[in-house]
Amino acid sequence: MGEFSRHEVRKARKPHRCWICGRHIALGESYLYGSGVFDGMWWRDKSHEDCADMHAHHNEGREVDDQCDDYYLDEYRGRWPHAVCRIELRQQLRDMK
């Protein structure tokens, strides 16, 4: 089976969770919906638009998708401040456990 994907901007009719930052996508908020097939497996995800932009920039030129928390937060803070804050909040909440 070939690999493919599609992405589209949607407006949330119910709350969702962003797969990048782990925070909620609020009712009525625009978000990026993606779906497709990779390695023969179907996938789908939802993310804040700014999280998706930051993730795409972070992985530009890489051979594999880097889904770990090594985002260069200080470097990205000026361009994607809300995405960086949500990722830092997730990390702080995880550290409190």
mmCIF file of C-alpha atoms in Angstrom:
data_model
loop_
_atom_site.group_PDB
_atom_site.id
_atom_site.type_symbol
_atom_site.label_atom_id
_atom_site.label_comp_id
_atom_site.label_asym_id
_atom_site.label_seq_id
_atom_site.Cartn_x
_atom_site.Cartn_y
_atom_site.Cartn_z
ATOM 1 C CA MET A 1 0.000 0.000 0.000
ATOM 2 C CA GLY A 2 1.368 3.440 -0.880
ATOM 3 C CA GLU A 3 1.892 6.221 1.603
ATOM 4 C CA PHE A 4 -0.184 9.382 1.477
ATOM 5 C CA SER A 5 -1.515 12.107 3.703
ATOM 6 C CA ARG A 6 -3.889 15.023 3.579
ATOM 7 C CA HIS A 7 -4.295 18.026 5.832
ATOM 8 C CA GLU A 8 -7.061 20.559 6.178
ATOM 9 C CA VAL A 9 -8.008 23.358 8.531
ATOM 10 C CA ARG A 10 -11.201 22.665 10.467
ATOM 11 C CA LYS A 11 -13.195 24.464 13.134
ATOM 12 C CA ALA A 12 -13.699 22.446 16.325
ATOM 13 C CA ARG A 13 -17.308 21.397 16.898
ATOM 14 C CA LYS A 14 -16.194 19.650 20.081
ATOM 15 C CA PRO A 15 -13.032 19.793 22.225
ATOM 16 C CA HIS A 16 -9.971 17.956 20.907
ATOM 17 C CA ARG A 17 -6.412 17.453 22.148
ATOM 18 C CA CYS A 18 -3.388 18.662 20.167
ATOM 19 C CA TRP A 19 -1.017 15.756 19.494
ATOM 20 C CA ILE A 20 2.007 18.093 19.554
ATOM 21 C CA CYS A 21 1.569 20.110 22.749
ATOM 22 C CA GLY A 22 -0.983 17.876 24.484
ATOM 23 C CA ARG A 23 -3.257 20.810 25.397
ATOM 24 C CA HIS A 24 -6.918 21.211 24.495
ATOM 25 C CA ILE A 25 -8.223 22.592 21.237
ATOM 26 C CA ALA A 26 -11.254 24.611 22.324
ATOM 27 C CA LEU A 27 -14.733 24.484 20.886
ATOM 28 C CA GLY A 28 -14.890 26.869 17.911
ATOM 29 C CA GLU A 29 -11.099 27.118 17.537
ATOM 30 C CA SER A 30 -9.495 26.463 14.132
ATOM 31 C CA TYR A 31 -7.146 23.472 14.058
ATOM 32 C CA LEU A 32 -5.227 21.380 11.545
ATOM 33 C CA TYR A 33 -6.623 17.901 10.881
ATOM 34 C CA GLY A 34 -4.349 15.376 9.212
ATOM 35 C CA SER A 35 -4.913 11.809 8.088
ATOM 36 C CA GLY A 36 -3.236 9.251 5.882
ATOM 37 C CA VAL A 37 -1.280 6.024 5.649
ATOM 38 C CA PHE A 38 2.315 5.540 6.799
ATOM 39 C CA ASP A 39 4.110 2.175 6.860
ATOM 40 C CA GLY A 40 0.813 0.503 5.972
ATOM 41 C CA MET A 41 -0.964 1.950 9.034
ATOM 42 C CA TRP A 42 -3.771 4.501 8.998
ATOM 43 C CA TRP A 43 -3.229 7.566 11.163
ATOM 44 C CA ARG A 44 -5.018 10.789 11.963
ATOM 45 C CA ASP A 45 -4.198 13.702 14.194
ATOM 46 C CA LYS A 46 -5.380 17.112 15.284
ATOM 47 C CA SER A 47 -3.152 20.040 16.237
ATOM 48 C CA HIS A 48 -3.193 23.757 16.891
ATOM 49 C CA GLU A 49 -2.215 25.534 13.689
ATOM 50 C CA ASP A 50 0.793 27.213 15.324
ATOM 51 C CA CYS A 51 1.950 23.902 16.837
ATOM 52 C CA ALA A 52 1.762 22.308 13.370
ATOM 53 C CA ASP A 53 3.747 25.205 11.840
ATOM 54 C CA MET A 54 6.437 24.929 14.525
ATOM 55 C CA HIS A 55 6.606 21.126 14.166
ATOM 56 C CA ALA A 56 6.941 21.384 10.366
ATOM 57 C CA HIS A 57 9.717 23.978 10.730
ATOM 58 C CA HIS A 58 11.482 21.820 13.343
ATOM 59 C CA ASN A 59 11.454 18.790 11.030
ATOM 60 C CA GLU A 60 12.309 20.599 7.813
ATOM 61 C CA GLY A 61 15.168 18.787 6.094
ATOM 62 C CA ARG A 62 15.132 15.805 8.483
ATOM 63 C CA GLU A 63 14.785 12.315 7.077
ATOM 64 C CA VAL A 64 12.483 11.173 9.895
ATOM 65 C CA ASP A 65 9.818 12.977 11.897
ATOM 66 C CA ASP A 66 11.272 14.108 15.231
ATOM 67 C CA GLN A 67 8.412 13.804 17.721
ATOM 68 C CA CYS A 68 10.422 14.242 20.911
ATOM 69 C CA ASP A 69 10.530 17.288 23.179
ATOM 70 C CA ASP A 70 13.831 18.664 21.890
ATOM 71 C CA TYR A 71 12.214 21.710 20.306
ATOM 72 C CA TYR A 72 14.511 24.698 20.482
ATOM 73 C CA LEU A 73 12.033 26.582 22.650
ATOM 74 C CA ASP A 74 14.092 29.749 23.113
ATOM 75 C CA GLU A 75 14.717 29.951 19.364
ATOM 76 C CA TYR A 76 11.022 29.397 18.578
ATOM 77 C CA ARG A 77 9.594 31.606 21.349
ATOM 78 C CA GLY A 78 9.467 34.755 19.192
ATOM 79 C CA ARG A 79 7.792 33.089 16.234
ATOM 80 C CA TRP A 80 5.401 30.653 17.952
ATOM 81 C CA PRO A 81 4.941 32.036 21.513
ATOM 82 C CA HIS A 82 1.648 30.268 22.241
ATOM 83 C CA ALA A 83 2.897 26.888 21.019
ATOM 84 C CA VAL A 84 6.056 27.210 23.118
ATOM 85 C CA CYS A 85 4.025 28.145 26.225
ATOM 86 C CA ARG A 86 1.725 25.141 25.778
ATOM 87 C CA ILE A 87 4.698 22.765 25.406
ATOM 88 C CA GLU A 88 6.418 24.259 28.463
ATOM 89 C CA LEU A 89 3.188 23.939 30.473
ATOM 90 C CA ARG A 90 2.917 20.265 29.482
ATOM 91 C CA GLN A 91 6.518 19.681 30.588
ATOM 92 C CA GLN A 92 5.982 21.492 33.905
ATOM 93 C CA LEU A 93 2.790 19.571 34.659
ATOM 94 C CA ARG A 94 4.563 16.303 33.851
ATOM 95 C CA ASP A 95 7.457 17.234 36.161
ATOM 96 C CA MET A 96 5.025 17.942 39.038
ATOM 97 C CA LYS A 97 3.762 14.338 39.018
#
